[in-house]
mmCIF file of C-alpha atoms and ligand atoms in Angstrom:
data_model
loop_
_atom_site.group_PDB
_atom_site.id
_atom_site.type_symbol
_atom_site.label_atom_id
_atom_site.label_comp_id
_atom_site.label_asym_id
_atom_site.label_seq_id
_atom_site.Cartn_x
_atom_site.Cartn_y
_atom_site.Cartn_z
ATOM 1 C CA UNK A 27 -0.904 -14.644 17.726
ATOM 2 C CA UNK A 28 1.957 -13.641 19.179
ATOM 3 C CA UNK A 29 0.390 -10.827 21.428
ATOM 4 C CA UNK A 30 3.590 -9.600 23.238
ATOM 5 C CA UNK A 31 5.523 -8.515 19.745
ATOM 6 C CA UNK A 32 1.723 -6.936 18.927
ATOM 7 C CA UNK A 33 1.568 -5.084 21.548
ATOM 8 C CA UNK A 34 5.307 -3.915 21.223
ATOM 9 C CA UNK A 35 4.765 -3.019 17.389
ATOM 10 C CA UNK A 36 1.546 -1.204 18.300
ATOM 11 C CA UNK A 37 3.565 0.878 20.897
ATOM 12 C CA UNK A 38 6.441 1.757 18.604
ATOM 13 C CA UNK A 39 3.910 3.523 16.084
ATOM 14 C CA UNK A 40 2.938 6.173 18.122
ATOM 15 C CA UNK A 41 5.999 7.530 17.321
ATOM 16 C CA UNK A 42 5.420 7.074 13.824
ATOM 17 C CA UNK A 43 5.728 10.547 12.125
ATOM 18 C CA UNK A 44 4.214 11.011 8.633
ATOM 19 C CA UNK A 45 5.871 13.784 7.299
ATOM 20 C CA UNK A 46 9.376 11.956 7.950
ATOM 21 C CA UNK A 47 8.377 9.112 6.643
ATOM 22 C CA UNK A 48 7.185 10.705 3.632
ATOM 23 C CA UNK A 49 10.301 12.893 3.035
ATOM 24 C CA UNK A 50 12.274 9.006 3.588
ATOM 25 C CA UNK A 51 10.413 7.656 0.938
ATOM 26 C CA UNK A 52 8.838 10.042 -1.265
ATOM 27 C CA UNK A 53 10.970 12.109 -2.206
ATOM 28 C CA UNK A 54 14.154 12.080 -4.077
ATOM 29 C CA UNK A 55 16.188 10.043 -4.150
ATOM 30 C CA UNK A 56 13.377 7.158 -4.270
ATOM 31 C CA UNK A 57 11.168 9.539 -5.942
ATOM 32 C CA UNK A 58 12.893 10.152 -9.185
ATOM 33 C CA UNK A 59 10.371 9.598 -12.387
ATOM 34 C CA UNK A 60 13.308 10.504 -15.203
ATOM 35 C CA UNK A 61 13.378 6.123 -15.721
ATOM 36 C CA UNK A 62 11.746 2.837 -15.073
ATOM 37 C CA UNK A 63 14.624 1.787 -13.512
ATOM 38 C CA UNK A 64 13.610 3.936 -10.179
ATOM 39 C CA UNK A 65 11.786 2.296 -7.675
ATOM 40 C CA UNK A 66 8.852 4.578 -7.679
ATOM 41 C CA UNK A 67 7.988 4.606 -11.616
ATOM 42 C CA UNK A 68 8.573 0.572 -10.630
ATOM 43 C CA UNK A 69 5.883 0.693 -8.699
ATOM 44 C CA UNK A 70 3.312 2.306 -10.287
ATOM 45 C CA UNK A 71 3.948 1.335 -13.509
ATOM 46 C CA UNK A 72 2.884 -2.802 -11.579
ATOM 47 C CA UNK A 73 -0.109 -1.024 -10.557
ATOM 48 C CA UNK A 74 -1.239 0.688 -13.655
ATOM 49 C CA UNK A 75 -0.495 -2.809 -15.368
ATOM 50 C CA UNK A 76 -3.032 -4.423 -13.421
ATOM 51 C CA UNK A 77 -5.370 -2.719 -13.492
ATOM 52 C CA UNK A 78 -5.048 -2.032 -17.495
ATOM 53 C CA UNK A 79 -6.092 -5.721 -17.443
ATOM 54 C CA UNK A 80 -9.783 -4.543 -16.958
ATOM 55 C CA UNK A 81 -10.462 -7.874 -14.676
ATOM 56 C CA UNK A 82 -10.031 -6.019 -11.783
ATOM 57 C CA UNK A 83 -13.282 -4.040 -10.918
ATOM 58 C CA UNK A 84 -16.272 -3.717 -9.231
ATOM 59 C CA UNK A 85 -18.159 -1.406 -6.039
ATOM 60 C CA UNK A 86 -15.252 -0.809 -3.242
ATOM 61 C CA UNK A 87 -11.794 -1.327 -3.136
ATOM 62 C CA UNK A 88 -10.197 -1.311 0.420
ATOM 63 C CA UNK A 89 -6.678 -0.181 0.641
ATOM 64 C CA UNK A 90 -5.282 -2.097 3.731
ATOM 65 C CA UNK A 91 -2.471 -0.013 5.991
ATOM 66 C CA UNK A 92 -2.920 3.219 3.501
ATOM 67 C CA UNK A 93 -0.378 5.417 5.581
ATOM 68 C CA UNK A 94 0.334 8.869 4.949
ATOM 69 C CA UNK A 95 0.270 8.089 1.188
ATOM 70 C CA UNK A 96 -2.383 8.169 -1.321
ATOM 71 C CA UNK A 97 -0.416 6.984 -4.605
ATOM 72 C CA UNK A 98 -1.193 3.222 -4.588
ATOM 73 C CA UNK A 99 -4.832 4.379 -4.879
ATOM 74 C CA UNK A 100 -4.155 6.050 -8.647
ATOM 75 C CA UNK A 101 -4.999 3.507 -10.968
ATOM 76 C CA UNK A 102 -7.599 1.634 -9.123
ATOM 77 C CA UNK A 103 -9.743 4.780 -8.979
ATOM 78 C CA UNK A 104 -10.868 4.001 -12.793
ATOM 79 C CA UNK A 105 -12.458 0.720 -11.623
ATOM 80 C CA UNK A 106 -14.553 1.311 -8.280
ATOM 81 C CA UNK A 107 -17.119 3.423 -7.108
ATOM 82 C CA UNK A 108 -15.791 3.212 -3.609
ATOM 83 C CA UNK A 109 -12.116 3.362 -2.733
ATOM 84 C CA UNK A 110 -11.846 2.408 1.261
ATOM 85 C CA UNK A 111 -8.652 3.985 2.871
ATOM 86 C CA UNK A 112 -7.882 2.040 6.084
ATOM 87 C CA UNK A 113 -4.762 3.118 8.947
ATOM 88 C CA UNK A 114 -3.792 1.779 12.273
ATOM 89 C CA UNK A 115 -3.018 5.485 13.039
ATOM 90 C CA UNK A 116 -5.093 8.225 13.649
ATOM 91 C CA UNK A 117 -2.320 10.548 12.983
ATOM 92 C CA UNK A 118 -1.720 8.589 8.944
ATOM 93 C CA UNK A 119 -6.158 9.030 8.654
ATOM 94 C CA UNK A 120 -5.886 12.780 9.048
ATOM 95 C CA UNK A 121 -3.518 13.313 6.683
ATOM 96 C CA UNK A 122 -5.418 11.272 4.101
ATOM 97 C CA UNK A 123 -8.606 13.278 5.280
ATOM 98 C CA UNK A 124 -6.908 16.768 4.954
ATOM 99 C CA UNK A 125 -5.436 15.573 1.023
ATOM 100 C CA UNK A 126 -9.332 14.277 0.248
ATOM 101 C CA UNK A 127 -10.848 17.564 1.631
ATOM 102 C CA UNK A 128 -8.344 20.325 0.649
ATOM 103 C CA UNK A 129 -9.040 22.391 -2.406
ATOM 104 C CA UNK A 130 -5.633 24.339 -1.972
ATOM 105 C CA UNK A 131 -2.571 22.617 -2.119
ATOM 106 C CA UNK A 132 -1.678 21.708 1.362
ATOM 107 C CA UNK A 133 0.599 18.919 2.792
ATOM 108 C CA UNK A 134 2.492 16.603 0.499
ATOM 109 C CA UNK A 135 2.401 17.027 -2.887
ATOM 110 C CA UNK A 136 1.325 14.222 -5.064
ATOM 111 C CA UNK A 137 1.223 16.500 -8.394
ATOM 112 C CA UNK A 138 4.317 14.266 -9.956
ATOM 113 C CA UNK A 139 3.168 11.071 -8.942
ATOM 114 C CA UNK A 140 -0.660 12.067 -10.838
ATOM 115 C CA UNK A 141 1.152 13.029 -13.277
ATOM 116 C CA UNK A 142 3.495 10.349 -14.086
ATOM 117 C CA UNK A 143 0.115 7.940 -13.711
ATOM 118 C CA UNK A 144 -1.461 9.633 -16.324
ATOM 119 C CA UNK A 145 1.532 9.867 -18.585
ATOM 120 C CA UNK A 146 2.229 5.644 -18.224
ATOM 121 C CA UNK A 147 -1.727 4.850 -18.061
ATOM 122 C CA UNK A 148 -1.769 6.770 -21.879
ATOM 123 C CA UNK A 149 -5.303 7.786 -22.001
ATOM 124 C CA UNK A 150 -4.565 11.523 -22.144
ATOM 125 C CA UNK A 151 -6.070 11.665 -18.574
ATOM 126 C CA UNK A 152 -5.804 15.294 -17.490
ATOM 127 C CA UNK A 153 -3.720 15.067 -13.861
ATOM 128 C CA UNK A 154 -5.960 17.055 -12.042
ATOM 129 C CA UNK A 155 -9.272 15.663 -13.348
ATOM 130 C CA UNK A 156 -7.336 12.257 -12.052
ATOM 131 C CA UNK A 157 -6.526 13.862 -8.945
ATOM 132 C CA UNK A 158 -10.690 15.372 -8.465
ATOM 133 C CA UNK A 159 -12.011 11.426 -9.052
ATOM 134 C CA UNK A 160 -9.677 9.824 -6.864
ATOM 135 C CA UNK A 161 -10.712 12.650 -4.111
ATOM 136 C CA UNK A 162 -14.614 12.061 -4.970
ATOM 137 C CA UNK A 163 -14.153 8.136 -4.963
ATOM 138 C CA UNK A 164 -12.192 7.787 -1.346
ATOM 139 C CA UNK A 165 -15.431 7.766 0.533
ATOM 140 C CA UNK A 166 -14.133 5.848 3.737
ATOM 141 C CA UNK A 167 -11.091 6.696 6.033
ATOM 142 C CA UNK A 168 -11.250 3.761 8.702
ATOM 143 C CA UNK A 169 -9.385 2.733 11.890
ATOM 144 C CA UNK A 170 -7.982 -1.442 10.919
ATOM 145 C CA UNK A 171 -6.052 -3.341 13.320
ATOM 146 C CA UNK A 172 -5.280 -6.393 10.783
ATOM 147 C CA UNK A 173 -4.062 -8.819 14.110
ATOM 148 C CA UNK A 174 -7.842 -8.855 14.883
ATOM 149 C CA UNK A 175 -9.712 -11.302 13.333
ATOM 150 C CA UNK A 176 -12.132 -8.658 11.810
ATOM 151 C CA UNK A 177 -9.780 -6.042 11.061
ATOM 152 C CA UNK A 178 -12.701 -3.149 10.815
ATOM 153 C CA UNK A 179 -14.516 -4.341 13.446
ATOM 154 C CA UNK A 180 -18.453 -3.972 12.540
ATOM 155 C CA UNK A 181 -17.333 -0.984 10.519
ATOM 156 C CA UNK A 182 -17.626 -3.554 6.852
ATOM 157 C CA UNK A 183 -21.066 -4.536 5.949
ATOM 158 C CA UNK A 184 -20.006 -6.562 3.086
ATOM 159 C CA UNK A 185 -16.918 -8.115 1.528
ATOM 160 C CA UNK A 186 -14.802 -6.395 -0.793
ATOM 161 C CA UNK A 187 -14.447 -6.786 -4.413
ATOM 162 C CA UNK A 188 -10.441 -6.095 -4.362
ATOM 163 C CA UNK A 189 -8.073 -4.984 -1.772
ATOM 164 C CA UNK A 190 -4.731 -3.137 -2.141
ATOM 165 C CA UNK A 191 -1.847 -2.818 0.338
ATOM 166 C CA UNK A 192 1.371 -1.436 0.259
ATOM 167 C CA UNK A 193 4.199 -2.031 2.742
ATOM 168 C CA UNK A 194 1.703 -2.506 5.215
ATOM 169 C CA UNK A 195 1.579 -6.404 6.747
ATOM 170 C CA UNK A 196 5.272 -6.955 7.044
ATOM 171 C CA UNK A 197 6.119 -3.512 8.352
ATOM 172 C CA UNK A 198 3.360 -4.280 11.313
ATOM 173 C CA UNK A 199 3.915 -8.146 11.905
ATOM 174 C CA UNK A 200 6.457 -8.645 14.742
ATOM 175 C CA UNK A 201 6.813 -12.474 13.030
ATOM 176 C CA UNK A 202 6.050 -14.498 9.933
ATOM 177 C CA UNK A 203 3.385 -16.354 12.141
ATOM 178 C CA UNK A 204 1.745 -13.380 12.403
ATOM 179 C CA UNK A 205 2.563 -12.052 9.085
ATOM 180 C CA UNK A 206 0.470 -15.127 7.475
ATOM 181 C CA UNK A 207 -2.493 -14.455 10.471
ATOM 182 C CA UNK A 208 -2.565 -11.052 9.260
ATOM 183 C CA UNK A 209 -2.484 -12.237 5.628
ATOM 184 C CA UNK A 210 -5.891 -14.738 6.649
ATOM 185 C CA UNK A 211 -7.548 -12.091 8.868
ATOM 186 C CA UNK A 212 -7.240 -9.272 6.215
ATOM 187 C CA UNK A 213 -8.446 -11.933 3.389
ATOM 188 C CA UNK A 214 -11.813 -12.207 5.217
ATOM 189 C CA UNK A 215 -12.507 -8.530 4.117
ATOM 190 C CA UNK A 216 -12.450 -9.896 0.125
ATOM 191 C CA UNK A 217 -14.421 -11.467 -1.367
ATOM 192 C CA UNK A 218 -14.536 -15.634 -3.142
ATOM 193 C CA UNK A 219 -12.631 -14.446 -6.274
ATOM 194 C CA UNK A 220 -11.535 -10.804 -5.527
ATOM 195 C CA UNK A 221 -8.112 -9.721 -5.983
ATOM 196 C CA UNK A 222 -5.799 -8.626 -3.869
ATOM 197 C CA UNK A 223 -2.785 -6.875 -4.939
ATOM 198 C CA UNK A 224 -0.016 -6.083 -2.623
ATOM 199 C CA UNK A 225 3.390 -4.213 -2.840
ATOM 200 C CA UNK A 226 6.229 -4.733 0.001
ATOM 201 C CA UNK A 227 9.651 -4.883 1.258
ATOM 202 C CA UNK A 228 11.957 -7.768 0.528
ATOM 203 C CA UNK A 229 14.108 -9.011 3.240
ATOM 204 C CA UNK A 230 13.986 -6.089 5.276
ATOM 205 C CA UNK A 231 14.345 -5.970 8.679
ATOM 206 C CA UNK A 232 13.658 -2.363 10.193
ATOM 207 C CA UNK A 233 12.634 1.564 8.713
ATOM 208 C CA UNK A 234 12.586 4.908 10.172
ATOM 209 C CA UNK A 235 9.870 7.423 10.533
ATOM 210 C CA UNK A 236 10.933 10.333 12.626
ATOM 211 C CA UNK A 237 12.113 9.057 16.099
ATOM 212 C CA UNK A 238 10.170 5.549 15.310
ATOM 213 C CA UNK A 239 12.296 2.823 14.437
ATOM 214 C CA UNK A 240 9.851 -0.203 13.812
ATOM 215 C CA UNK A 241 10.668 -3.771 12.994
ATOM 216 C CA UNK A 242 9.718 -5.327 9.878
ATOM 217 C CA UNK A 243 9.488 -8.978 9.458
ATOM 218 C CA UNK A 244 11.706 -10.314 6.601
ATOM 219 C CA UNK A 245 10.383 -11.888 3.688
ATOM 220 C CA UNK A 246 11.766 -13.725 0.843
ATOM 221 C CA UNK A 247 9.691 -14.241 -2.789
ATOM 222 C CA UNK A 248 9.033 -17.445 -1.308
ATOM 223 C CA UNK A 249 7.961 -16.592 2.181
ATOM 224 C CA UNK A 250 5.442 -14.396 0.087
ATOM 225 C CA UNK A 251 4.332 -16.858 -1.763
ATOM 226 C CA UNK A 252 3.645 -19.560 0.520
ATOM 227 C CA UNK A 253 1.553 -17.616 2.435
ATOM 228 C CA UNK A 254 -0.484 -16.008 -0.164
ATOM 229 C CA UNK A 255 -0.945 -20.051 -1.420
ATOM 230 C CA UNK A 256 -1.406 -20.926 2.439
ATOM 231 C CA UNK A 257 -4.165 -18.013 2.446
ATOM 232 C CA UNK A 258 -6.331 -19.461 -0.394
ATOM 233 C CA UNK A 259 -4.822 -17.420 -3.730
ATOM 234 C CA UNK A 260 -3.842 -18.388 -6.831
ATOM 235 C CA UNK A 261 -0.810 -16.097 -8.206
ATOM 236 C CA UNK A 262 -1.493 -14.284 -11.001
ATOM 237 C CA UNK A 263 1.550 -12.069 -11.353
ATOM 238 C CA UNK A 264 4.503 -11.754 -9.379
ATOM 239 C CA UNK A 265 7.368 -9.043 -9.783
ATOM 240 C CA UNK A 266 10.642 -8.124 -8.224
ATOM 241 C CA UNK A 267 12.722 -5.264 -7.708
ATOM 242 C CA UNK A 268 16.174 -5.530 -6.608
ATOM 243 C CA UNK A 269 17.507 -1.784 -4.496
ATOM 244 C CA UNK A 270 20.325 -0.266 -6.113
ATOM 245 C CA UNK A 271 23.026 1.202 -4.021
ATOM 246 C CA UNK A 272 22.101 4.706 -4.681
ATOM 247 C CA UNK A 273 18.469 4.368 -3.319
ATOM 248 C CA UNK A 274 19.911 2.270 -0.095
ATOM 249 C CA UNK A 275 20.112 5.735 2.138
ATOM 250 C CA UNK A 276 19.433 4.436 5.657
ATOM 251 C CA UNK A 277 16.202 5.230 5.903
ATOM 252 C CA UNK A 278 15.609 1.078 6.445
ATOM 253 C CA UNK A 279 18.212 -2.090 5.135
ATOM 254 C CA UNK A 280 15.332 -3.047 2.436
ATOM 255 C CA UNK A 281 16.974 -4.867 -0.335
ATOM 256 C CA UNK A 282 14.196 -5.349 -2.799
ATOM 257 C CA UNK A 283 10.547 -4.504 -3.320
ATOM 258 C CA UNK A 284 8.145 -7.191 -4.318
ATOM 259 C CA UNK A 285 4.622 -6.979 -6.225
ATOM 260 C CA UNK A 286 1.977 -9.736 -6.474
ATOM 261 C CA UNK A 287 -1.287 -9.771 -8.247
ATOM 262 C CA UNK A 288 -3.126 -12.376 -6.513
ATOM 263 C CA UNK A 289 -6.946 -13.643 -6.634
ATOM 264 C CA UNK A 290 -8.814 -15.344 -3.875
ATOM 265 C CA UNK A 291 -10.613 -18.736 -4.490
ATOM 266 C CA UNK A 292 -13.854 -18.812 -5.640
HETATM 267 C C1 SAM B 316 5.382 1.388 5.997
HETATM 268 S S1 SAM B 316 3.815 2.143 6.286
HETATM 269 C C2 SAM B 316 2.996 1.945 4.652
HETATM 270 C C3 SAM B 316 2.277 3.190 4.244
HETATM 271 C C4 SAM B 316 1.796 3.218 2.794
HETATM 272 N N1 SAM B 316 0.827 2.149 2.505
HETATM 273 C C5 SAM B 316 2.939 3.180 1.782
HETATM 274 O O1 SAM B 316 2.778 2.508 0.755
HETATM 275 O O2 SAM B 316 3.945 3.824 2.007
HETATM 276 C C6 SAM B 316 3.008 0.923 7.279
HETATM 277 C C7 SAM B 316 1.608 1.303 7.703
HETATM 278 O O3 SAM B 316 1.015 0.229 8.461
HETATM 279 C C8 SAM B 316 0.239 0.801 9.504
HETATM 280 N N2 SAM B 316 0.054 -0.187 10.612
HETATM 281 C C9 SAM B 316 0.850 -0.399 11.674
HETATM 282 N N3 SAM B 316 0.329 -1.354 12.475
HETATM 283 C C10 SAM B 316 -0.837 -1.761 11.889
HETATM 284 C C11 SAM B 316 -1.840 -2.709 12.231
HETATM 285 N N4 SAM B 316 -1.745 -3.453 13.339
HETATM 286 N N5 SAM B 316 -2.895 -2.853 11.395
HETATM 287 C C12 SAM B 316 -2.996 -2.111 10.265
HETATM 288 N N6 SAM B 316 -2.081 -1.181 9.873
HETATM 289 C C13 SAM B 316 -1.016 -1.024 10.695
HETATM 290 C C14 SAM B 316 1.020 2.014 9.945
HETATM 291 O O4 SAM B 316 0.196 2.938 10.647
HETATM 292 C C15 SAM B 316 1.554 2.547 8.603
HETATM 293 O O5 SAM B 316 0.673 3.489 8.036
HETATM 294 O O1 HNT B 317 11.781 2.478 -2.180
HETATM 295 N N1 HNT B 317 10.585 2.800 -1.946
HETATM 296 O O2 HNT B 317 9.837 3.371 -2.770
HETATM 297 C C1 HNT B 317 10.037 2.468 -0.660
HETATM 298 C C2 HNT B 317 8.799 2.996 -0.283
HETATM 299 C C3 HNT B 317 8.275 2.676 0.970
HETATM 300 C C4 HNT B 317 8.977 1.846 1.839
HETATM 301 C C5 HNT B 317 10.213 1.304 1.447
HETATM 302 C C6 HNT B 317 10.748 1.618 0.184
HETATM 303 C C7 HNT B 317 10.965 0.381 2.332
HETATM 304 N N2 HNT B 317 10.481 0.396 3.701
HETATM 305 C C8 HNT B 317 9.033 0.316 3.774
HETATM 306 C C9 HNT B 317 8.585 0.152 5.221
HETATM 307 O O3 HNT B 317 8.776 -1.168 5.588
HETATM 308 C C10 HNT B 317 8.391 1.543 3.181
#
């Protein structure tokens, strides 16, 4: 592992600021629900695809690198009894702790998000009954470091049945080695046959969160991949998004967004 760019990643997030980072990309422009062709509906509608499948269920999910952000969580909440969010920062945990345990409507507002869920998921789902289960199903909020070889420490008592993360492992991996040692270390937390279902950035090389500026490693469809296939999964589903110009705003020099629906060997 390549401990010095670790170490130097680790130090730039504790300048990581949530609420920029939300208003970079969460809000319009990128959050813009009027087509498909915006990134956002993009993503969720991957997400609400695979899990429509039905084959991905079971107890606890574990959302690897959750952030400030809660909407990667929407559709899997149908399917678990225990949704695991997991952040290197204490900072990203509260806010996830203050959405899960607010009644009132405090910090960011997810409403449209819920909403557009429900509408593309077609079962009539009231938003806010949505919005309850999710609150009622993320039990866990827990500290992961995915450079260590146990990510959660002793905090896991047993694998999980899927994972979930979303811009996570190439936004904290100073280096494709360690991108595909993250990839292995984090893969220990799932278990023979799980799926694990990731969203990231293609081929981009830094964001901004406030005064942060962190490095991302950058990552082709085939970097991605190869080290899924070098990590023990077989590719289910793979998907592509290419930035337009108009969602390119200098918040980071990402030039696509890739999904894959990947399960672990038995
Ligand atoms: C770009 S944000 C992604 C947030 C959210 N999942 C989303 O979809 O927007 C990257 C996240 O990775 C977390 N992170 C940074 N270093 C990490 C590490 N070593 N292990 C686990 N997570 C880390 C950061 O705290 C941050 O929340
Ligand atoms: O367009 N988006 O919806 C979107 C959402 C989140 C992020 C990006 C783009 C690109 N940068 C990553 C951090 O590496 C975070």
């Amino acid at each position: 592992m390549n401990a010095i760019g670790v170490a130097t990643m680790a130090e730039n997030y504790q300048k990581f600021n949530p609420t920029a980072y939300l208003q970079n990309n969460y809000m319009p422009p990128r959050a813009n629900f009027t087509s498909e062709e915006f990134v956002v509906p993009w993503k969720l509608r991957c997400l609400a695809d695979a899990f429509a499948t039905g084959k991905i269920r079971g107890h606890t999910l574990i959302d690897i690198g959750t952030g400030p952000t809660i909407y990667q969580l929407l559709s899997a909440c149908d399917y678990f009894e225990e949704i695991v969010a997991t952040d290197f920062l204490e900072v990203n945990r509260a806010v996830i702790h203050n959405w899960v345990h607010s009644e009132e409507k405090v910090g960011f507002d997810w409403s449209s998000y819920i909403q557009h869920v429900c509408k593309i998921e077609g079962k009539g789902e009231p938003w806010k009954e949505k919005e309850q289960k999710l609150k009622k199903k993320l039990k866990k909020i827990l500290p992961i470091d995915i450079h260590q070889p146990n990510p959660l420490g002793s905090l896991l008592s047993q694998p999980a049945d899927a994972l979930v993360s979303t811009f996570c492992l190439e936004a904290a991996s100073p280096d494709r080695p360690s991108f595909d040692q993250a990839l292995q270390n984090v893969t220990r937390l799932l278990k023979p046959g799980g799926y694990f279902l990731m969203i990231g950035a293609l081929e981009e090389s830094f964001y901004l969160a406030g005064e942060a500026k962190l490095t991302v490693v950058p990552l082709s469809e085939a970097d991605i991949k190869e080290s899924f296939a070098k990590s023990g999964y077989r590719i289910h589903d793979f998907r592509s998004y290419d930035m337009p110009p108009n969602l390119k705003i200098g918040v980071d020099d990402v030039q696509g967004i890739f999904f894959i629906h990947a399960q672990k060997f038995a």
